[in-house]
Coordinates of C-alpha atoms in Angstrom, one line a residue:
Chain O
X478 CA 0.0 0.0 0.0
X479 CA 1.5 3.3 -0.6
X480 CA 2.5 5.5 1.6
X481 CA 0.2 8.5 1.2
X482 CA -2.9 6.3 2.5
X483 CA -1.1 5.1 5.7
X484 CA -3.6 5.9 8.5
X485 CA -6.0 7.2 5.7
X486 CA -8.5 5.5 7.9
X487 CA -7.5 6.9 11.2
X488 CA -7.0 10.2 10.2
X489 CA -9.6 10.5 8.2
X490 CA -12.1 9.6 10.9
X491 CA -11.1 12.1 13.1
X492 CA -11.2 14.7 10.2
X493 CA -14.4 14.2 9.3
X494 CA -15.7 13.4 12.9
X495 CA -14.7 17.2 13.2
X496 CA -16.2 18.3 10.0
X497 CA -19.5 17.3 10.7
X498 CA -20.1 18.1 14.6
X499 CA -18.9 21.6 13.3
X500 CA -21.4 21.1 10.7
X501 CA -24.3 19.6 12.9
X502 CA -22.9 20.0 16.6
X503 CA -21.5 18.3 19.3
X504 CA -24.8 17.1 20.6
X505 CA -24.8 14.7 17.6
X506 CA -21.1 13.1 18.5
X507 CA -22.9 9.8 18.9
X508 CA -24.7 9.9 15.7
X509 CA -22.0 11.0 14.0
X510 CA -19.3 8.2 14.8
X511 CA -21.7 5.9 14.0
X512 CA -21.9 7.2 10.6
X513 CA -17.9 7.8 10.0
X514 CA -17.7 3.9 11.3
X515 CA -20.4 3.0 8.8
X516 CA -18.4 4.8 5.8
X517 CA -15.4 3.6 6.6
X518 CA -16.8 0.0 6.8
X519 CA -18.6 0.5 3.6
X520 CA -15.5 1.8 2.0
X521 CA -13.2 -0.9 3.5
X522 CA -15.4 -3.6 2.0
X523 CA -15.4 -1.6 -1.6
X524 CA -11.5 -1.0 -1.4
X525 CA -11.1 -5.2 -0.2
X526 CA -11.8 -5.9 -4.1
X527 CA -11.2 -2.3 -6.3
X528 CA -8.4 0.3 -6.4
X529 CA -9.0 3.5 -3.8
X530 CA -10.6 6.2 -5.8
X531 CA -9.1 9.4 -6.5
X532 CA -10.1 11.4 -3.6
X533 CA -10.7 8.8 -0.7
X534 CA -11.2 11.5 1.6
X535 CA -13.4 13.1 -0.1
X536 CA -15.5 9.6 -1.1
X537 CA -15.5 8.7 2.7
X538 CA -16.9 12.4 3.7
X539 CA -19.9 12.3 1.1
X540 CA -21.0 9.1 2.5
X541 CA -20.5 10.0 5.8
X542 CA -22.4 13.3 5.4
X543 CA -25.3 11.1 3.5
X544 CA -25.6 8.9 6.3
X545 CA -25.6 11.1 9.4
X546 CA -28.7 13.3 7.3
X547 CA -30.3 9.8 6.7
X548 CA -29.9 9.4 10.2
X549 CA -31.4 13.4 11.5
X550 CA -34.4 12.7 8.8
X551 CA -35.3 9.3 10.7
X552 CA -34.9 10.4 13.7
X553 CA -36.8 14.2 13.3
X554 CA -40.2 12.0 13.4
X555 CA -38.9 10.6 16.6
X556 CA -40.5 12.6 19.9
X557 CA -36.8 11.8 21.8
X558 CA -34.8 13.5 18.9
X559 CA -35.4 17.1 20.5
X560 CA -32.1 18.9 18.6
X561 CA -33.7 21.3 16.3
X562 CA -31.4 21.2 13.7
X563 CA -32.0 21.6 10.0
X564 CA -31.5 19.4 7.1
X565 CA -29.6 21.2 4.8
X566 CA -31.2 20.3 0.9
X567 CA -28.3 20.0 -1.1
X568 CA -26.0 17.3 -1.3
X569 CA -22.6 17.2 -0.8
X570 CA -19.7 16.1 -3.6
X571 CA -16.4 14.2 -2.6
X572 CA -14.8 17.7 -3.8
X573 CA -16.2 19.9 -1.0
X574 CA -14.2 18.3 1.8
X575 CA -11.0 19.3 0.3
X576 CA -11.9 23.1 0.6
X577 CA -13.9 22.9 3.6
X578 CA -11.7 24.4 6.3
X579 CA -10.5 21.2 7.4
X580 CA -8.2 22.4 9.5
X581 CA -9.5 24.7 11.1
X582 CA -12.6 22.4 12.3
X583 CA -9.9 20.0 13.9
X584 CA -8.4 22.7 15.3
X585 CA -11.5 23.8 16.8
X586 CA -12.6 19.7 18.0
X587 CA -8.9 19.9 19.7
X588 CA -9.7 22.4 21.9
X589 CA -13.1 21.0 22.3
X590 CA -11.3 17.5 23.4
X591 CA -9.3 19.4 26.1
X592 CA -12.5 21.5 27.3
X593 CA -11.4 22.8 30.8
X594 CA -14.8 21.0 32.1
X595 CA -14.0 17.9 31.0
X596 CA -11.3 16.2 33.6
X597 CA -8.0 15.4 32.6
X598 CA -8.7 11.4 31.9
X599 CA -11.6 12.6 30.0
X600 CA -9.7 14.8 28.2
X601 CA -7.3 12.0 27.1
X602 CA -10.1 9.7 26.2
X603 CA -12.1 11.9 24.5
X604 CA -8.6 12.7 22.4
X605 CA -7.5 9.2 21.5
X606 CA -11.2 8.4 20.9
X607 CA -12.6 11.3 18.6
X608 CA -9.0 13.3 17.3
X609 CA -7.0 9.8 17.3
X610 CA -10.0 7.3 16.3
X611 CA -9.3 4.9 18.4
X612 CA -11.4 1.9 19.8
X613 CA -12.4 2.0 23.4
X614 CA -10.4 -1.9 23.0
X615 CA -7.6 0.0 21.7
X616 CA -7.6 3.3 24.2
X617 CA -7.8 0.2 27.3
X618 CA -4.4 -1.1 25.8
X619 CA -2.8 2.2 25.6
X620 CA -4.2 3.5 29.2
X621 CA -3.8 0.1 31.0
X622 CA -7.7 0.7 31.6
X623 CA -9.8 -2.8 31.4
X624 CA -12.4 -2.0 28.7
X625 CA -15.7 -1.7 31.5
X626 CA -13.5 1.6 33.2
X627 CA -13.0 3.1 29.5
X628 CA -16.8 2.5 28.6
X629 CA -17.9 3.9 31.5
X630 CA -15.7 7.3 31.6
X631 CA -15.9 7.7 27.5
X632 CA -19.5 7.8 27.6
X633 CA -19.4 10.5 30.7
X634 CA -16.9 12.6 28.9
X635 CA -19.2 12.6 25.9
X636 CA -22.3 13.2 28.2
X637 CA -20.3 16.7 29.1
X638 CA -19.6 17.1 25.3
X639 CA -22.6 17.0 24.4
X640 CA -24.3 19.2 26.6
X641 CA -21.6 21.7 26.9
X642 CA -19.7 22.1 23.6
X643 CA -22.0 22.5 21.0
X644 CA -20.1 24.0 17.9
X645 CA -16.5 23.8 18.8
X646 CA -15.0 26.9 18.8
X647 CA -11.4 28.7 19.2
X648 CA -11.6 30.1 22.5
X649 CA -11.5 34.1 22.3
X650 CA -7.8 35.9 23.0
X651 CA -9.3 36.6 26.8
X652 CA -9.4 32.8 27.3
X653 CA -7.2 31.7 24.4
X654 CA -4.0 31.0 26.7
X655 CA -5.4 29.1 29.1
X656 CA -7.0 26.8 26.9
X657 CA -3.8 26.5 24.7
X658 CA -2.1 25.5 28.0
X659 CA -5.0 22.9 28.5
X660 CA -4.5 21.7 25.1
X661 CA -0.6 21.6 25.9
X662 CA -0.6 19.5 28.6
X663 CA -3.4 16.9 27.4
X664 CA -0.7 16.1 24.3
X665 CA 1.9 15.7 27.0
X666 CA 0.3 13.7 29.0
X667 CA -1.1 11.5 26.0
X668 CA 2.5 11.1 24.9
X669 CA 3.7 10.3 28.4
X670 CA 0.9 7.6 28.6
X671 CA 2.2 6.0 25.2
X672 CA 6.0 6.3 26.4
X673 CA 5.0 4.4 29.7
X674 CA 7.3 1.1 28.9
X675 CA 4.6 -1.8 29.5
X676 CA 4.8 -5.4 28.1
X677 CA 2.1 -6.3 24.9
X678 CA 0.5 -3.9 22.7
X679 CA 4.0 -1.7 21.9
X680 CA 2.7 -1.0 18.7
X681 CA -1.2 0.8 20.0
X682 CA 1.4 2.6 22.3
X683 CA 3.8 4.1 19.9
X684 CA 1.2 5.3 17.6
X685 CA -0.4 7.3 21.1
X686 CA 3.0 8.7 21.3
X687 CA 2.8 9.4 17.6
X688 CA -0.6 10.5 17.0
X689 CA 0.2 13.1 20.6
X690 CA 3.0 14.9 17.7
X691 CA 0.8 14.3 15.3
X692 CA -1.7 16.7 17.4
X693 CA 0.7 19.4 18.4
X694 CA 2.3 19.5 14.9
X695 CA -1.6 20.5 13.6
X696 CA -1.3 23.4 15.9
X697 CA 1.9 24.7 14.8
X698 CA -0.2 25.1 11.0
X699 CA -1.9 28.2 13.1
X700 CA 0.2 31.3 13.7
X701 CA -1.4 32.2 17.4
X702 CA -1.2 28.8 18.5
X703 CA 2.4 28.2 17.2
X704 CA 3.8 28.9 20.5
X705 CA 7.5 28.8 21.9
X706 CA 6.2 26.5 24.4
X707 CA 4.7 24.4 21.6
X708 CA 8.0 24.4 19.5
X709 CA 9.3 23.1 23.2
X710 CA 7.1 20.4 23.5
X711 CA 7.0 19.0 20.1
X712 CA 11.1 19.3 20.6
X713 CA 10.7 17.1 24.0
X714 CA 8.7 14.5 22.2
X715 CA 10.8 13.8 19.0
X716 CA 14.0 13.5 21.9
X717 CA 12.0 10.5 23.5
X718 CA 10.0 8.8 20.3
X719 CA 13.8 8.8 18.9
X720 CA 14.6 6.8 21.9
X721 CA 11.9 4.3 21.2
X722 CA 13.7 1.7 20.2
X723 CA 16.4 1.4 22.1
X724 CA 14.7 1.3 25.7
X725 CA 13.8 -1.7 25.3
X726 CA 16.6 -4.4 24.5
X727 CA 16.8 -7.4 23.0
X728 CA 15.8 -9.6 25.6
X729 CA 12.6 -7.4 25.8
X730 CA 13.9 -5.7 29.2
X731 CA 14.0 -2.0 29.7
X732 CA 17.0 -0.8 29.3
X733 CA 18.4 2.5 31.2
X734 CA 20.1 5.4 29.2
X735 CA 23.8 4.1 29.8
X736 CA 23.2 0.6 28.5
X737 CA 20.9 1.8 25.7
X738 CA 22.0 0.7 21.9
X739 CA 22.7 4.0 20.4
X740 CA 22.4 2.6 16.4
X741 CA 18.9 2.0 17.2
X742 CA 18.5 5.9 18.4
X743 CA 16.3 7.8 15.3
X744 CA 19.0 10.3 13.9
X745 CA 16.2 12.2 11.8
X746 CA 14.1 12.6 15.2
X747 CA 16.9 14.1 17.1
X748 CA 17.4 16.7 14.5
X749 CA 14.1 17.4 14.1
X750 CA 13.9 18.0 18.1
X751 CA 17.1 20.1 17.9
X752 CA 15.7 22.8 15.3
X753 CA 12.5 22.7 17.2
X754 CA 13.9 23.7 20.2
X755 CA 16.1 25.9 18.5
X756 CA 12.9 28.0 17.5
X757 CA 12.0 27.4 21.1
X758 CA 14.8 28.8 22.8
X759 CA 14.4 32.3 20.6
X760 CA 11.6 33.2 23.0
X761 CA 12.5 34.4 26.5
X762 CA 10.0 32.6 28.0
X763 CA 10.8 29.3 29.5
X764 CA 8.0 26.4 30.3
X765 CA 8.3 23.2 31.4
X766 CA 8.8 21.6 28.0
X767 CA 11.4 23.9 27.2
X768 CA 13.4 22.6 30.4
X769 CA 12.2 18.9 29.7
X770 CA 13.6 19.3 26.2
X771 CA 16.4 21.0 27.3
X772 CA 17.5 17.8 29.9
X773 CA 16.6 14.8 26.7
X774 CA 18.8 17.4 24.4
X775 CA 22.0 16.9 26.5
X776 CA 21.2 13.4 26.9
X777 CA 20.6 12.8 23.1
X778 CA 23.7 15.2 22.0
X779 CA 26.4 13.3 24.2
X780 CA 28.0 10.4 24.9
X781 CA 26.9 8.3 28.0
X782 CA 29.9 9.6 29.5
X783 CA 30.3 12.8 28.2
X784 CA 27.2 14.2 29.7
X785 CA 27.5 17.3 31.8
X786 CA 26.0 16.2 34.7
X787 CA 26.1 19.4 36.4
X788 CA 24.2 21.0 33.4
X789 CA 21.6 18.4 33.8
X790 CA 21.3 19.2 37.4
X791 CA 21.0 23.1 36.8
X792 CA 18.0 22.3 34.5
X793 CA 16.4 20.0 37.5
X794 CA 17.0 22.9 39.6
X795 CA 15.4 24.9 37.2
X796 CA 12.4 22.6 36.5
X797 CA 11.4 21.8 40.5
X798 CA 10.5 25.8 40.4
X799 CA 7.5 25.4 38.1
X800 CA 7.0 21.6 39.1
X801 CA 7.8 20.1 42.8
X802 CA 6.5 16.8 41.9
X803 CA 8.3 13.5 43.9
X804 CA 9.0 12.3 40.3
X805 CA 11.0 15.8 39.3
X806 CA 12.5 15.4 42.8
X807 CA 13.4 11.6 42.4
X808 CA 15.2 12.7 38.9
X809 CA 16.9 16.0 40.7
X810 CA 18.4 13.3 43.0
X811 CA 19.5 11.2 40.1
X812 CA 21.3 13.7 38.1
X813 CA 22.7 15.5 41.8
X814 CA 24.6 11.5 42.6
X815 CA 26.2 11.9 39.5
X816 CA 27.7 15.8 40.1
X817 CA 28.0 15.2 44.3
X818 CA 28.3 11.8 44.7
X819 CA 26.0 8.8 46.3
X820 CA 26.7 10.1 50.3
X821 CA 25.3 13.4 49.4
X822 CA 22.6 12.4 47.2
X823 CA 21.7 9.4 49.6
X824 CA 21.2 12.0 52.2
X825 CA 19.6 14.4 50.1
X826 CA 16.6 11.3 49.0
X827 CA 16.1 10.7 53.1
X828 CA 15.0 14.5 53.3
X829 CA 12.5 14.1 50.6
X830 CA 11.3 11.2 51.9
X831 CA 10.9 12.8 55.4
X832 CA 8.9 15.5 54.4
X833 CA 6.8 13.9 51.5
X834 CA 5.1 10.3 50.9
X835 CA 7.6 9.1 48.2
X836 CA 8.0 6.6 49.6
X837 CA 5.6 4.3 48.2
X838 CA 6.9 5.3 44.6
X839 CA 8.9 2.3 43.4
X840 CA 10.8 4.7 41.8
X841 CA 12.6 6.3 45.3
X842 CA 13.5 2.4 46.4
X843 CA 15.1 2.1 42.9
X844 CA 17.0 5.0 43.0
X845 CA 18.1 4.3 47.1
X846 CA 18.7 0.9 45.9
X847 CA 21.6 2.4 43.0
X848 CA 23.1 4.9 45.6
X849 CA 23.2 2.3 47.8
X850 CA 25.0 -0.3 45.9
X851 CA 27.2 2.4 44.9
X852 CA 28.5 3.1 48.1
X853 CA 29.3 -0.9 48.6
X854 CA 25.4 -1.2 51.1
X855 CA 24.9 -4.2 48.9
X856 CA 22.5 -6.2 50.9
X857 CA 20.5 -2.9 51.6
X858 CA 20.4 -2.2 48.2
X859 CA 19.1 -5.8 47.9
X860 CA 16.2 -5.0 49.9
X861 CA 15.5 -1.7 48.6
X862 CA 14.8 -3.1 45.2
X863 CA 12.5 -6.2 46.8
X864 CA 10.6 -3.3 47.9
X865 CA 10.3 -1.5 44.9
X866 CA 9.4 -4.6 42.8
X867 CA 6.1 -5.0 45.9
X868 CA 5.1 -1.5 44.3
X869 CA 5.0 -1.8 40.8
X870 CA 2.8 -4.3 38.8
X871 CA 4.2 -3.0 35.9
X872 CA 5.9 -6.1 34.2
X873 CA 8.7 -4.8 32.1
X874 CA 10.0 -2.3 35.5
X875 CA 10.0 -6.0 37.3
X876 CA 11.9 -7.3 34.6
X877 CA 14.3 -4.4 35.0
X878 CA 14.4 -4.7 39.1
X879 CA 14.7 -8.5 39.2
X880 CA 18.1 -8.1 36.3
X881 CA 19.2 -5.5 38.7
X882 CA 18.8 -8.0 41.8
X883 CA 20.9 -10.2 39.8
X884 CA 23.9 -8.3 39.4
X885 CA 24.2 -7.1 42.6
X886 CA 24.1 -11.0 43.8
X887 CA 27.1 -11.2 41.3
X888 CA 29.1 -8.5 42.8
X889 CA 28.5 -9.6 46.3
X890 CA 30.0 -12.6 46.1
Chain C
X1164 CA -9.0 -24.7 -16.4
X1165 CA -12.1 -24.5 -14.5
X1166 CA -13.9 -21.3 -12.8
X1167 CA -14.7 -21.4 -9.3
X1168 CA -16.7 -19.2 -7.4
X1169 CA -16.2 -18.2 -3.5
X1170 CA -18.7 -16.7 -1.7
X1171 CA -18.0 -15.1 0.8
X1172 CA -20.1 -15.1 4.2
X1173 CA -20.0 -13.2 7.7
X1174 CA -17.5 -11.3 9.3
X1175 CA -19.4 -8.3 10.6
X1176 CA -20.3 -8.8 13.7
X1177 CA -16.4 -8.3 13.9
X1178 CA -15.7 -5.8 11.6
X1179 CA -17.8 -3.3 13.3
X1180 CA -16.3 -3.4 16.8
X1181 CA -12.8 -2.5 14.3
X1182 CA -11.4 0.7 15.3
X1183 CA -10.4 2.7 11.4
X1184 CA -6.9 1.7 11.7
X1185 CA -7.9 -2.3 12.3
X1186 CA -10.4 -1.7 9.1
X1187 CA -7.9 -0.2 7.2
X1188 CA -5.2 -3.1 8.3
X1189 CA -7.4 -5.8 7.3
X1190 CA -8.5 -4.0 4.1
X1191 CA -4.5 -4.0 3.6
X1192 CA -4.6 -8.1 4.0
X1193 CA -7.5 -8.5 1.4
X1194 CA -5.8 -6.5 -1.1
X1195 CA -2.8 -8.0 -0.5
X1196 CA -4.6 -11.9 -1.2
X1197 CA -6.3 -10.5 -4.3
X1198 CA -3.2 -8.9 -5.7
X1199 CA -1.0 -12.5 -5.0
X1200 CA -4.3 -13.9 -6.6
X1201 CA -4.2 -12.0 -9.8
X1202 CA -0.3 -11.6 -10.0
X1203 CA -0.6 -15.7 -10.4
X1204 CA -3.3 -15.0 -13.1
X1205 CA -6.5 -17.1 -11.1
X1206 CA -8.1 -13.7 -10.1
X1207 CA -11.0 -13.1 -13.0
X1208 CA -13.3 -10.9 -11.2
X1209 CA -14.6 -10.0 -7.8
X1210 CA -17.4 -7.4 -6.0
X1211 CA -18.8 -7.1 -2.7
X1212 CA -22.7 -6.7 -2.0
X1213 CA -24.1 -4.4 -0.2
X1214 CA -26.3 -5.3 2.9
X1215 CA -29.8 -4.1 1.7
X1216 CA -31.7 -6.4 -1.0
X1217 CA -35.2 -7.8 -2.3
X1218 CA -36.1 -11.5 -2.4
X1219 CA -39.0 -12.4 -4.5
X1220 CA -41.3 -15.1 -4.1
X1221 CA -44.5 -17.0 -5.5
X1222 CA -43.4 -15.9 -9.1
X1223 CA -42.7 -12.5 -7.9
X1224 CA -46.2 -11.8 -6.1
X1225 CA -44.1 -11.5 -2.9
X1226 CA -41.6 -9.3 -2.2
X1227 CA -39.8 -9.1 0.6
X1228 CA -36.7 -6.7 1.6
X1229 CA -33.3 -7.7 2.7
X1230 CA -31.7 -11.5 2.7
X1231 CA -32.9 -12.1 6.1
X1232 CA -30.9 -14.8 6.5
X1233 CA -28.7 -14.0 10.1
X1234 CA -25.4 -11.8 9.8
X1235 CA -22.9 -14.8 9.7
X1236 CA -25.1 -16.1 6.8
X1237 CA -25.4 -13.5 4.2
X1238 CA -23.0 -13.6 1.1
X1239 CA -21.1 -10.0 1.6
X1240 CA -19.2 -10.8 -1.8
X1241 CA -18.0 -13.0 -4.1
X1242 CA -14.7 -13.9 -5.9
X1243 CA -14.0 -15.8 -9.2
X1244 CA -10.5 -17.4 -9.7
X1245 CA -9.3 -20.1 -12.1
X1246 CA -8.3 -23.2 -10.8
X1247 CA -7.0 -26.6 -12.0
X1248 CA -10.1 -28.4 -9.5
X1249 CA -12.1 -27.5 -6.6
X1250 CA -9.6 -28.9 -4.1
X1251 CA -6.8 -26.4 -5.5
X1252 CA -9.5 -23.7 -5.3
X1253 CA -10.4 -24.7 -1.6
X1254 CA -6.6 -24.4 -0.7
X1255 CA -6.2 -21.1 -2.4
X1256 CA -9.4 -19.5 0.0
X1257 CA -7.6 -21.1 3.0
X1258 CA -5.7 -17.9 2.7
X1259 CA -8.1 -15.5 2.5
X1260 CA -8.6 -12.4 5.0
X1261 CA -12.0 -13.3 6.0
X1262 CA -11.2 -15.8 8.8
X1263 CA -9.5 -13.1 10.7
X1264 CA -13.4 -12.2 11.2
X1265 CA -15.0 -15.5 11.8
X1266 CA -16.2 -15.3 8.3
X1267 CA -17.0 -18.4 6.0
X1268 CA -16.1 -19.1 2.2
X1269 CA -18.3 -21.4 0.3
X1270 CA -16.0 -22.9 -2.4
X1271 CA -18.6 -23.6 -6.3
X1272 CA -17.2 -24.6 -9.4
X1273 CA -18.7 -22.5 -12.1
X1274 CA -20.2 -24.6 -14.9
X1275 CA -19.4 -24.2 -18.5
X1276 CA -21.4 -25.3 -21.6

């Protein structure tokens, strides 16, 4: 199949999805999928036997648009069907989705996705569901969610879309950066879910990390939304996706930035991260993503033991100002070992732990375990990472914590 | 060289469950059959059928819409391939896309005069 049709379906769900609730509204969402879902199915069956026509797209929007007023005619002489909404009389041709603003009306369903009142899960579900076109099975895998939890908050998320949304709009400029900042943080959170190393369905969550770009790269199309804070995140992502490969190694367990196979590291991805966040950097302000990017940059741009350590740490020290999470904490400590040494550090994780509840992170027990070890503690080290195997379920991190367990057994005796 | 016919039956109770990306993949599989099918010169011709239809009965004085047979039973398309007999035809649709879906193909030798 050639390459301009890959994801032809995916994508053009979500266009057209966003083409007709700007056409009919938001209250129709329901009615609306169905009929892209239908299309689609009609056109997959066509396609099984004949060569795609010309203008896919534009084959796939006709019959979608045909269906869903098929669908508003039945349903007008229904008494439930109270949306007062008018059949338009003439029909469409494959030709009008090309110049009908496409853009502009996914643009719009983007910000509808990240509507400040729907909450942040719903936010993500709503996005891989109606901008990514994902099946609930499919946004389980990606989210870890079994598919009763997805059902259940998809169909509350669209209860809120319904009722609240109505024509998806671009928020005005006295709300506009707020809601960009929304927007922002759903795609970073979407990505973060896909680059969550997990064992099975790799593939459903690469393409979340993919289609997350995908997303913020549609933003960048629009001048007002084409933020340095954008450029910064987009930068961010391409550092990690190039990564994708190599975190995982050939024995299927996660493998840490020292041992990682740098061949399998995406070249093209790094540069395309490094002349984003070169446009990034040319503004003076500086987000989270532009610090985030900043830290994968140095780690991407030098060798494992070339990295200034002390760099990395200025940017930690920069980055626990806007966020004072345990996790940015946890890293801090990381990076800090490697510029003050394991006796410092070590000290430096028991004051977080005293005055937060990182403890219960498997993440603090890993780390305590590596200082540890490093300072010769082997059997406490030993026990640190028992602990932190108790607090992940997460089957490749075990994988990683049980290899670790093994090598310290080989250097104690 | 004989010309056999599959029919094709079922599949979409599965289909529509299919997020786009699964309907595009398996679109991708049945095109890639087909093409194998007509690059080795048995493909002859081939259309699906859509889901709404008449069926006529008592020499037409009854007419009733749709095949109302159940889902898994209605033909959804058909295929025509040359083959040296029916068993090399059978072993050609073993292949097919279909039974990714729980879907059935009926294997019929076309008759000639």
């Amino acid at each position: 199949m050639e390459n301009r049709i890959e994801h032809l379906f995916r994508y053009e769900y979500s266009k057209i999805v966003a083409a007709l609730v700007s056409k009919f509204s938001a209250a129709l969402i329901d009615e609306i999928e169905d009929s892209v879902q239908e299309s689609l199915l009609k056109g997959m069956q066509i396609w099984q036997y004949k060569d795609l026509p010309d203008n896919p797209s534009g084959w796939l929007y006709k019959t979608s648009y045909n269906k869903i007023i098929d669908t508003i005619r039945r349903n007008k002489r229904s008494t439930e069907f109270d949306y007062d909404i008018d059949i338009p009389d003439n029909q469409v041709d494959a030709d009008d989705f090309i110049t009908s603003g496409i853009k502009d009306q996914q643009l719009k369903m983007i910000f509808a996705c990240c509507h400040p009142l729907l909450e942040s899960t719903e936010q993500i579900m709503l996005s891989l569901k109606l901008l990514c076109g994902f099946s609930l099975k499919e946004i389980g895998s990606a989210l870890l969610k079994n598919d009763e939890a997805v059902k259940k908050a998809i169909s509350r998320a669209k209860k809120k879309f319904k009722n609240e949304i109505g024509y998806p709009e671009i928020p005005n400029e006295n709300e506009l950066n707020e809601r960009l900042d929304a927007v922002l943080t759903v795609i970073y959170l979407l990505f973060n879910e896909g680059y969550k190393a997990t064992d099975g369905e790799k593939l459903i969550k690469k393409d979340v990390c993919f289609e997350a770009i995908r997303l913020a790269e549609l933003l960048t199309d629009h001048d007002t939304f084409h933020t340095a804070e954008l450029d910064a995140l987009i930068a961010l992502m391409y550092y990690n996706a190039a990564r994708f490969n190599a975190r995982i190694d050939a024995e299927g367990i996660l493998a840490t930035l020292d041992k990682q196979d740098r061949t399998k590291w995406n070249k093209g991805q790094i540069e395309l991260a490094g002349s984003y966040l070169q446009r990034a950097s040319k503004s003076e302000l500086i987000s989270r993503y532009h610090i985030e990017a900043a830290i994968a940059s140095i780690y991407s741009n030098s060798k494992y033991d070339e990295i200034d350590w002390g760099l990395v740490l200025k940017m930690y020290d920069l980055l626990i100002q806007i966020d004072s999470s345990p996790v940015v904490k946890l890293n801090r400590i990381v990076a800090m070992s490697k510029v003050v040494g394991p006796v410092k550090a070590d000290h430096e994780l028991d004051n977080l732990k005293e005055e937060s509840a990182i403890e219960f992170h498997y993440l603090f027990y890993t780390i305590k375990a590596d200082l540890q070890s490093q300072l010769g503690q082997i059997s406490e080290a030993l026990k640190n990472l028992q602990k932190a195997i108790s607090l992940t379920s997460n089957k490749v991190e075990i994988e990683f914590l049980k290899r670790k367990i093994i090598e310290l057994h080989s250097i104690e005796k | 060289m004989a010309k056999y016919m599959y029919l094709f039956r079922g599949g979409d109770a599965r289909r529509v469950q299919e997020s786009p990306e699964q309907m595009q993949a398996h679109m991708e599989l049945w095109k890639k059959w087909m093409g194998d099918l007509a690059s080795s010169g048995k493909l002859v011709d081939g259309l699906p059928l859509g889901k709404e239809g008449k069926q006529l009965k008592d020499k037409g004085k009854v007419v009733h819409d749709g095949p109302y047979a159940e889902g898994k039973e209605i033909v959804g398309g058909y295929l025509i391939v040359n083959s040296e007999s029916l068993d090399e035809a059978a072993e050609l649709a073993k292949e097919c896309p279909i039974f990714e879906h729980d879907g059935e193909v009926e294997v019929r030798e076309i008759l000639n005069m």
